Amino acid sequence: MRKSKNNKIQQLENSFEKVKKEPWAKKLRISSGVLWNLFILMLIFSVIGAVFASSVGAGYFASLVAKEPLRTKDELRNAVFNYEETSEMFFANNVYLGKINSDIERRQITLDKVSQYALDAVLATEDEYFNEHEGIVPKAIFRGVFQDLTNSDSQTGGSTLTQQLVKNQILTNEVSYERKAKEILLAMRLEHFMTKDEILEAYLNIIPYGRDITGQNIAGIETAARGIFGIKAIDLNLPQAAYIAGIPQAPYTYTPFYSKNQGIKEREKLQHGVNRMKTVLFRMRDTGYITEAEYQEAIAYDVTKDFRQPSRRATERYPYVTQEIQNRTIEILAKVLAEKDGLDATRFEEDSKVKEKYEIMADRSMRTDGYRIYSTIDKDLYDQMNEVAKNFKYYGFTYTSEKVDEESGKKTIIEDPVQVGATLIENHTGKVLSFIGGRGHEIEAMNHSTQAFRHNGSSMKPLLVYAPAIEYGVIGAGSPVVDVKFRQGSYRPGNYFDRELGILSARESLARSQNLSTLRLYDQIIDRKPIEFLKKMHFTKLTEADGQYLTTALGSMDIGVSVEENTNAFATFANDGKFIKSYMIDRIEDMKGNIIYEHKIEPVDVFSPETAYIITDMMRDVLRPPGTAARLPGFMNFRPDLAAKTGTSQHYGNAWLVGYNPNVSLGVWLGYKNQQTPLYSGYRSSQMHPSERTARLFGQLMNTANSLRPETVKAAERFKRPNGVVTRSFCGVSGMAPSAACSAAGLVRSDLFNSKVMVPTKVDDSIINTASVRVNGKLYQALPSTPREFVSSGGVGVNSQFVKRMMGRLGGDGSKLLAGQGGYSSNVVSGASFPANNVPPAPVQAGKNGATLTWTASSSNDVIGYYIYQNGVRIGTVRDGASRSYTIGYGSYYVRAVDITGLQSAASNTITNAAPVKPKPDTTTPNKKPANSTDTKNPDTTPETKPDAKPDTKPEAKPETDAKPEATPDVESPKKE
């Protein structure tokens, strides 16, 4: 068998040799050799060309990425995870408020909080081979290059999720080969430094998804789920997930919403996004992520019904709150960033350019670094208090003006209503619990609680005058102060209704809000620089001039104070004299939950606890008659231990009421945008007084706070009296320890003192016994020349040294010390001599009413009474203050005015009271001459028991023509509180 096989092989070889000898075979052999050689040659050239092309390509690629730095693992990871995230704001107790406005809104999320449908939809649509490739898909890249080189109409794209992540987070959207080359290189490196889950998670957090319902640009799948459907990403169903996954290809085409809060698109425009959703579902079915049944069910689903309905942003719902939180966050972050850079705090505050630089950085950081900002504002309390303000009916008149647009010529009515600002502060922490920013952000964007700086009127008095005076040991609660006019250069202050009360207690002066006594007290302490107390209480707009002028005591400052600052200062009294700065930002956390700022309470000693309690007790009287806020308790439905102070600035440009109990302080302000526009036109107008308006609003706001947060207000709690506050008796007119004369005169008073700095110890030396005379309703010491019939003996008076001491360096009319309405004028004679002018008084005009002689008052200011003459004989005396009338009989009568020096005026016109015609004599009844009658009811009207022996044949000479009576003092226009 082997032999047979060998024979066959031999036969084949013989046949082959025979063929080779044929001519055509010889030619074929030559041709095939040439072809083989050509093939080998072409192969060699192809290899060389490929190597050359590869070298050129590699070189070109290398040149494209030559400037790209070799990034480390940490650098790459940090760059990828450093995506912007929108910061969020919260009310107190972690109640969500809203997002801070930014160019793009983003909320970070982890993969475990994303619906599996959404993950599958993204992979099926954007990167089918995500789990297999190592950053790039070469086939896709070559296809893309080929399409680009041939300018193909079909551009399928070739970027993986990793490449898209690199493009968005590390590179730019620039269309160039250089950027593409860098993208490829970095994508491959990134795959070595990050897991697939980390890459997918980062991608889902950074990719743009168009706009949300408010028109805000959004990025990140969690933001998209909330912004488009109003649900979390983990709750997305299949059609919703497919819709969102399809958006990134053309975000503003497929997004269902218009920009600038213009709402949802029309039905036909929504169809673009719906069609894209169906494409995504088709790919999910083809790649095996969903079944045919799921696909059919999903494409039949009406996803448009799930779109969010129009809503307002936080900045629209709570414009004042969001504005204030953002402003304060920038301030805080600027300091945090400066401190990180090692910048000295003093330089930061004093160098405006440096401060501005860090504030710009802080603003950018606040909007893009994903902070969680927690405020102190109680949402429910804020809502309710602002509802009260919205419905308040007693603001006053709203002015209107017409504005014409220069381009269109369209007329617009501009409203100028009475604005409002209010702040509620928790005393022991400084938390701003709530505030009222104004009558409407659309009318005026300014927050009138925090940003409007106004003169605080008489609400300044306890802060700058009375509390410092108590602290210095100058006064106690009942110490006497002087409410008498003075003049300092061109400055001539006055009181409301132009009244002067003379000597009155500091307690009453504060309760009545007297200007003159406050200014005189401030003048006693101004050299000690009480303005420093305001600086400690964080009055931020004080100037050097504010500490130099008396008018600051009445709340007149260069710039002013905000409602928050004023209220915060009053809370110092509730905190036993310690100032605790108000605040609105409780803490700030970064996106990982790390606390980068947390408010710390730092009390500042301002007043002693004794001073704080005494001034509080004095301001309790503001709420009782005749206090300026006596009506306030009637507007409240509960009775806290409340102290308060009103204030109105010059011309009623501002109206204030600030009050506090042991736990909360509330300040209320009313005024027009232009503080020169008055709130009130005087008591003769039909307008409600500004103090009445503020009292009504204050009462309603406190009622709301107590009703909603009784555990915060704690209405039953009362102020605790420190041991250093004592009650002591003193002489009411001098403030010194009572003397026997003071006690006998009934002038002893008792009130509170700070035993650590002042109690009355020196015995009073001001009281004297004296004869008095009444001039213009006020008691003065009689002069030696004063006619005795006008003098009252045995009166109680004060000596001239006392008068000089009380009038102080401001001076003034000492005769008014005890002649006002301060409670002492009825039984105490001033030690000051009346400034008589030694000129006879002006004459009067007489008249008759039946059997009663009447006359006008003399125009002179030193008249003590009047003499009545009958037939030239003086028959009666009428003292100042009595009725200017006298019952007469028959005859001729006239009247002379008498001044304190005893000089008489010229006689008045003569009044004749003729006797009736006598009838025939009655022989049975003797005719009796009418007797002169007297007014037995008025002791100041007396007949002369011993008339002058000689008739008044020569009346006293009239005053010389060049002599003039003392000018009547100018009447001050009523000053406001």
Coordinates of N, CA and C in Angstrom, one line a residue, residues 634-802:
G634 N -53.8 99.8 75.9 CA -55.2 99.6 75.4 C -55.3 98.9 74.1
F635 N -54.1 98.8 73.4 CA -54.1 98.1 72.1 C -53.5 96.7 72.2
M636 N -53.2 96.3 73.4 CA -52.6 95.0 73.6 C -53.6 94.1 74.4
N637 N -53.6 92.8 74.0 CA -54.5 91.9 74.7 C -53.9 91.1 75.8
F638 N -52.7 91.5 76.2 CA -52.0 90.8 77.3 C -51.2 91.9 78.0
R639 N -50.7 91.6 79.2 CA -50.1 92.6 80.1 C -48.7 92.2 80.5
P640 N -47.7 92.4 79.6 CA -46.3 92.0 79.9 C -45.7 93.1 80.8
D641 N -44.6 92.9 81.4 CA -43.8 93.9 82.1 C -43.1 94.6 81.0
L642 N -43.7 95.7 80.5 CA -43.2 96.4 79.3 C -42.6 97.8 79.7
A643 N -41.5 98.1 79.0 CA -40.9 99.5 79.1 C -40.8 99.9 77.7
A644 N -41.1 101.2 77.4 CA -41.1 101.7 76.0 C -40.8 103.2 75.9
K645 N -40.5 103.6 74.7 CA -40.2 105.0 74.5 C -40.7 105.4 73.1
T646 N -41.4 106.5 73.0 CA -41.8 107.0 71.7 C -40.7 107.9 71.2
G647 N -40.9 108.3 69.9 CA -40.0 109.3 69.3 C -40.6 109.8 68.0
T648 N -40.5 111.1 67.8 CA -40.9 111.7 66.5 C -39.8 112.8 66.2
S649 N -39.3 112.8 65.0 CA -38.2 113.7 64.7 C -38.8 115.0 64.2
Q650 N -38.0 116.0 64.0 CA -38.4 117.3 63.6 C -39.4 117.3 62.4
H651 N -40.5 118.0 62.5 CA -41.5 118.1 61.5 C -42.2 116.8 61.2
Y652 N -42.1 115.9 62.2 CA -42.8 114.6 62.1 C -42.3 113.8 60.9
G653 N -41.1 113.9 60.6 CA -40.5 113.2 59.5 C -40.4 111.7 59.8
N654 N -40.3 111.3 61.1 CA -40.1 109.9 61.5 C -40.9 109.7 62.8
A655 N -41.5 108.6 62.9 CA -42.3 108.3 64.1 C -41.8 106.9 64.6
W656 N -41.5 106.8 65.9 CA -40.9 105.6 66.5 C -41.7 105.1 67.7
L657 N -41.6 103.9 68.0 CA -42.0 103.3 69.3 C -41.1 102.0 69.5
V658 N -40.3 102.1 70.5 CA -39.4 100.9 70.8 C -39.8 100.5 72.2
G659 N -40.0 99.2 72.4 CA -40.4 98.7 73.7 C -39.8 97.3 73.9
Y660 N -39.7 96.9 75.2 CA -39.2 95.6 75.5 C -39.7 95.0 76.8
N661 N -39.8 93.7 76.9 CA -40.0 93.0 78.1 C -38.8 92.2 78.4
P662 N -38.7 91.4 79.5 CA -37.4 90.7 79.8 C -36.9 89.8 78.7
N663 N -37.7 89.5 77.7 CA -37.3 88.5 76.7 C -37.2 88.9 75.3
V664 N -38.0 89.9 74.9 CA -38.0 90.3 73.5 C -38.1 91.8 73.4
S665 N -37.5 92.4 72.4 CA -37.6 93.8 72.1 C -38.2 94.0 70.7
L666 N -39.1 95.0 70.6 CA -39.8 95.3 69.4 C -39.6 96.8 69.1
G667 N -39.2 97.1 67.9 CA -39.1 98.5 67.4 C -39.9 98.7 66.2
V668 N -40.7 99.8 66.2 CA -41.5 100.1 65.0 C -41.2 101.5 64.6
W669 N -41.1 101.7 63.3 CA -40.9 103.0 62.7 C -41.8 103.3 61.5
L670 N -42.3 104.5 61.4 CA -43.1 105.0 60.3 C -42.5 106.2 59.7
G671 N -42.6 106.4 58.4 CA -42.1 107.6 57.7 C -42.2 107.5 56.2
Y672 N -42.1 108.6 55.6 CA -42.1 108.6 54.1 C -40.7 108.4 53.6
K673 N -40.6 108.1 52.3 CA -39.3 107.9 51.7 C -38.4 109.1 51.9
N674 N -39.0 110.3 51.7 CA -38.3 111.6 52.0 C -38.7 112.0 53.4
Q675 N -37.7 112.0 54.4 CA -38.1 112.2 55.7 C -38.4 113.7 56.0
Q676 N -38.3 114.5 54.9 CA -38.8 115.9 55.1 C -40.3 116.0 54.9
T677 N -40.9 114.9 54.4 CA -42.3 114.9 54.2 C -43.0 114.5 55.5
P678 N -43.8 115.4 56.1 CA -44.3 115.2 57.4 C -45.4 114.2 57.5
L679 N -45.4 113.4 58.6 CA -46.5 112.5 58.8 C -47.8 113.1 59.4
Y680 N -47.6 114.4 59.9 CA -48.7 115.0 60.7 C -48.6 116.5 60.4
S681 N -49.8 117.1 60.3 CA -49.9 118.5 60.1 C -50.4 119.3 61.3
G682 N -50.3 118.7 62.4 CA -50.7 119.5 63.7 C -52.0 119.0 64.2
Y683 N -52.2 119.3 65.5 CA -53.3 118.8 66.2 C -54.7 119.3 65.7
R684 N -54.6 120.4 65.0 CA -55.9 121.0 64.4 C -56.3 120.2 63.1
S685 N -55.4 119.4 62.6 CA -55.7 118.6 61.4 C -56.5 117.4 61.8
S686 N -57.1 116.7 60.9 CA -57.9 115.5 61.2 C -57.1 114.3 61.2
Q687 N -55.8 114.4 61.1 CA -54.9 113.2 61.0 C -54.7 112.6 62.4
M688 N -54.5 111.3 62.4 CA -54.2 110.6 63.6 C -52.7 110.9 64.0
H689 N -52.4 111.2 65.2 CA -51.1 111.5 65.7 C -50.2 110.4 65.4
P690 N -48.9 110.6 64.9 CA -48.0 109.5 64.6 C -47.8 108.6 65.8
S691 N -47.7 109.1 67.0 CA -47.5 108.3 68.2 C -48.7 107.3 68.4
E692 N -49.9 107.8 68.0 CA -51.0 106.9 68.1 C -50.9 105.8 67.1
R693 N -50.4 106.1 65.9 CA -50.3 105.1 64.8 C -49.3 104.0 65.2
T694 N -48.1 104.5 65.7 CA -47.1 103.5 66.1 C -47.5 102.7 67.2
A695 N -48.3 103.3 68.2 CA -48.8 102.5 69.3 C -49.7 101.4 68.9
R696 N -50.6 101.7 67.9 CA -51.6 100.7 67.4 C -50.8 99.6 66.7
L697 N -49.9 99.9 65.9 CA -49.1 98.9 65.1 C -48.3 98.1 66.1
F698 N -47.6 98.7 67.0 CA -46.8 98.0 68.0 C -47.7 97.0 68.8
G699 N -48.8 97.5 69.2 CA -49.7 96.6 70.0 C -50.2 95.4 69.2
Q700 N -50.5 95.6 67.9 CA -50.9 94.4 67.1 C -49.8 93.5 66.9
L701 N -48.6 94.0 66.6 CA -47.4 93.1 66.4 C -47.1 92.3 67.7
M702 N -47.1 93.0 68.8 CA -46.8 92.2 70.0 C -47.9 91.2 70.3
N703 N -49.1 91.5 70.1 CA -50.2 90.5 70.2 C -50.0 89.3 69.4
T704 N -49.5 89.5 68.1 CA -49.2 88.4 67.2 C -48.1 87.6 67.7
A705 N -47.0 88.2 68.2 CA -45.8 87.5 68.7 C -46.2 86.7 69.9
N706 N -47.0 87.2 70.8 CA -47.3 86.5 72.0 C -48.3 85.3 71.7
S707 N -49.2 85.6 70.7 CA -50.1 84.5 70.4 C -49.4 83.3 69.7
L708 N -48.5 83.7 68.8 CA -47.8 82.6 68.0 C -46.6 82.0 68.8
R709 N -45.9 82.8 69.5 CA -44.7 82.3 70.2 C -44.7 82.7 71.7
P710 N -45.7 82.2 72.5 CA -45.8 82.6 73.9 C -44.5 82.1 74.7
E711 N -43.9 81.0 74.2 CA -42.8 80.5 74.9 C -41.6 81.4 74.7
T712 N -41.6 82.2 73.7 CA -40.5 83.2 73.4 C -40.7 84.5 74.1
V713 N -42.0 85.0 74.1 CA -42.3 86.3 74.7 C -42.3 86.2 76.2
K714 N -42.9 85.1 76.7 CA -42.9 84.8 78.2 C -43.5 86.0 78.9
A715 N -44.8 86.3 78.6 CA -45.4 87.5 79.1 C -45.5 87.6 80.6
A716 N -45.5 86.5 81.3 CA -45.6 86.6 82.8 C -44.3 87.0 83.5
E717 N -43.2 86.9 82.8 CA -41.9 87.2 83.4 C -41.7 88.7 83.6
R718 N -41.1 89.1 84.8 CA -40.9 90.5 85.2 C -39.4 90.8 85.4
F719 N -39.1 92.0 85.2 CA -37.7 92.5 85.4 C -37.4 92.3 86.9
K720 N -36.2 91.8 87.2 CA -35.7 91.6 88.5 C -34.9 92.8 89.0
R721 N -35.2 93.3 90.2 CA -34.5 94.5 90.7 C -33.2 94.1 91.4
P722 N -32.1 94.7 90.9 CA -30.8 94.3 91.5 C -30.7 94.9 93.0
N723 N -29.9 94.3 93.8 CA -29.8 94.7 95.2 C -29.2 96.1 95.3
G724 N -28.5 96.6 94.3 CA -27.9 97.9 94.3 C -28.9 99.0 94.0
V725 N -30.1 98.7 93.6 CA -31.2 99.7 93.4 C -31.9 99.9 94.7
V726 N -31.9 101.1 95.2 CA -32.6 101.4 96.5 C -33.6 102.5 96.3
T727 N -34.5 102.6 97.3 CA -35.5 103.7 97.3 C -35.0 104.7 98.4
R728 N -34.9 105.9 98.1 CA -34.5 107.0 99.0 C -35.4 108.2 98.9
S729 N -35.5 108.9 100.0 CA -36.3 110.1 100.1 C -35.4 111.3 99.8
F730 N -35.9 112.4 99.2 CA -35.1 113.5 98.9 C -36.0 114.7 98.7
C731 N -35.4 115.9 98.7 CA -36.2 117.1 98.5 C -36.5 117.3 97.0
G732 N -37.7 117.3 96.7 CA -38.1 117.2 95.3 C -37.6 118.3 94.4
V733 N -37.4 119.6 95.0 CA -36.9 120.7 94.2 C -35.4 120.7 93.9
S734 N -34.7 120.1 94.9 CA -33.2 120.1 94.8 C -32.6 118.8 94.5
G735 N -33.3 117.7 94.9 CA -32.7 116.4 94.8 C -31.8 116.0 96.0
M736 N -31.6 116.9 96.9 CA -30.8 116.7 98.1 C -31.6 116.0 99.2
A737 N -30.8 115.6 100.2 CA -31.5 114.9 101.4 C -32.5 115.9 102.0
P738 N -33.6 115.4 102.5 CA -34.7 116.3 103.0 C -34.2 117.1 104.2
S739 N -34.5 118.4 104.2 CA -34.3 119.3 105.4 C -35.6 119.4 106.1
A740 N -35.5 120.0 107.3 CA -36.8 120.2 108.1 C -37.7 121.2 107.3
A741 N -37.1 122.2 106.7 CA -37.9 123.2 105.9 C -38.5 122.5 104.7
C742 N -37.8 121.6 104.1 CA -38.3 120.9 102.9 C -39.5 120.0 103.3
S743 N -39.3 119.3 104.5 CA -40.4 118.5 105.0 C -41.6 119.3 105.3
A744 N -41.4 120.4 106.0 CA -42.5 121.3 106.4 C -43.2 121.8 105.2
A745 N -42.5 122.0 104.1 CA -43.1 122.6 102.9 C -43.8 121.5 102.1
G746 N -43.7 120.2 102.5 CA -44.4 119.2 101.8 C -43.7 118.8 100.5
L747 N -42.4 119.0 100.4 CA -41.7 118.8 99.1 C -40.8 117.6 99.1
V748 N -41.0 116.7 100.1 CA -40.2 115.5 100.1 C -40.8 114.4 99.1
R749 N -39.9 113.8 98.3 CA -40.3 112.8 97.4 C -39.4 111.6 97.6
S750 N -39.8 110.4 97.0 CA -39.1 109.2 97.1 C -39.0 108.5 95.7
D751 N -37.8 107.9 95.4 CA -37.7 107.3 94.1 C -36.5 106.4 94.2
L752 N -36.1 105.8 93.0 CA -35.1 104.8 92.9 C -33.7 105.5 92.7
F753 N -32.7 104.9 93.3 CA -31.3 105.4 93.1 C -30.4 104.2 92.9
N754 N -29.3 104.4 92.2 CA -28.2 103.4 92.2 C -27.3 103.6 93.3
S755 N -27.4 102.8 94.3 CA -26.6 103.0 95.6 C -25.1 103.0 95.4
K756 N -24.7 102.4 94.3 CA -23.3 102.3 94.0 C -22.6 103.5 93.5
V757 N -23.4 104.5 93.0 CA -22.9 105.7 92.5 C -23.5 107.0 93.0
M758 N -24.8 106.9 93.5 CA -25.4 108.1 94.0 C -26.6 107.8 94.9
V759 N -26.6 108.4 96.1 CA -27.8 108.5 96.9 C -27.8 109.9 97.6
P760 N -28.9 110.5 97.8 CA -28.9 111.8 98.4 C -28.4 111.8 99.9
T761 N -27.3 112.5 100.1 CA -26.7 112.6 101.5 C -26.6 114.0 102.0
K762 N -26.3 114.9 101.2 CA -26.1 116.3 101.6 C -27.5 116.9 101.8
V763 N -27.7 117.6 103.0 CA -29.0 118.1 103.3 C -29.4 119.3 102.5
D764 N -30.6 119.4 102.1 CA -31.1 120.5 101.3 C -30.9 121.8 102.0
D765 N -30.4 122.8 101.2 CA -30.2 124.2 101.8 C -30.9 125.2 100.9
S766 N -31.9 124.8 100.1 CA -32.4 125.8 99.2 C -33.7 126.4 99.7
I767 N -34.4 125.8 100.7 CA -35.7 126.3 101.1 C -35.6 127.5 102.0
I768 N -36.4 128.6 101.8 CA -36.4 129.7 102.6 C -37.9 130.1 102.8
N769 N -38.2 130.9 103.9 CA -39.5 131.5 104.0 C -39.5 132.9 103.4
T770 N -40.5 133.2 102.7 CA -40.5 134.5 101.9 C -41.9 135.0 101.6
A771 N -42.0 136.3 101.4 CA -43.2 136.9 100.9 C -43.2 136.8 99.4
S772 N -44.4 136.6 98.8 CA -44.5 136.3 97.4 C -45.5 137.2 96.7
V773 N -45.4 137.3 95.4 CA -46.3 138.1 94.6 C -46.5 137.3 93.3
R774 N -47.7 137.3 92.8 CA -48.0 136.6 91.6 C -47.9 137.5 90.3
V775 N -47.1 137.0 89.4 CA -47.0 137.8 88.1 C -47.3 136.8 87.0
N776 N -48.3 137.2 86.2 CA -48.7 136.3 85.1 C -48.9 134.8 85.5
G777 N -49.5 134.7 86.7 CA -49.8 133.4 87.2 C -48.7 132.6 87.8
K778 N -47.5 133.3 88.0 CA -46.4 132.6 88.6 C -45.9 133.4 89.9
L779 N -45.4 132.7 90.9 CA -45.0 133.3 92.1 C -43.6 133.7 92.1
Y780 N -43.4 135.0 92.6 CA -42.0 135.5 92.7 C -41.9 136.2 94.0
Q781 N -40.6 136.3 94.4 CA -40.4 137.1 95.7 C -40.8 138.5 95.5
A782 N -41.5 139.1 96.5 CA -41.9 140.5 96.5 C -40.7 141.4 96.6
L783 N -40.7 142.5 96.0 CA -39.7 143.6 96.1 C -40.0 144.5 97.3
P784 N -39.0 145.2 97.8 CA -39.4 146.2 98.8 C -40.4 147.2 98.4
S785 N -40.5 147.5 97.1 CA -41.4 148.5 96.6 C -42.7 147.9 96.2
T786 N -42.9 146.6 96.3 CA -44.1 146.0 95.9 C -45.2 146.4 96.8
P787 N -46.4 146.9 96.4 CA -47.5 147.3 97.3 C -47.9 146.1 98.1
R788 N -48.1 146.3 99.4 CA -48.3 145.2 100.3 C -49.7 144.5 100.1
E789 N -50.6 145.2 99.5 CA -51.9 144.6 99.2 C -51.9 143.5 98.2
F790 N -50.8 143.4 97.5 CA -50.6 142.4 96.5 C -49.7 141.2 97.0
V791 N -49.1 141.4 98.2 CA -48.1 140.4 98.7 C -48.8 139.4 99.6
S792 N -48.4 138.1 99.4 CA -48.8 137.1 100.3 C -47.6 136.7 101.2
S793 N -47.8 136.7 102.5 CA -46.7 136.5 103.4 C -46.7 135.0 103.8
G794 N -45.5 134.6 104.4 CA -45.4 133.2 104.9 C -45.3 132.1 103.9
G795 N -44.9 132.5 102.7 CA -44.7 131.5 101.6 C -43.4 130.8 101.7
V796 N -43.3 129.7 100.9 CA -42.0 128.9 100.9 C -41.3 129.2 99.6
G797 N -40.0 129.6 99.7 CA -39.3 129.9 98.5 C -37.9 129.2 98.5
V798 N -37.2 129.5 97.4 CA -35.8 129.0 97.3 C -34.8 130.2 97.1
N799 N -33.6 129.9 97.5 CA -32.6 131.0 97.5 C -32.0 131.2 96.1
S800 N -31.3 132.3 95.9 CA -30.8 132.6 94.6 C -29.6 131.7 94.3
Q801 N -28.9 131.1 95.2 CA -27.8 130.2 94.9 C -28.4 128.9 94.3
F802 N -29.5 128.5 94.8 CA -30.2 127.3 94.3 C -30.6 127.6 92.8

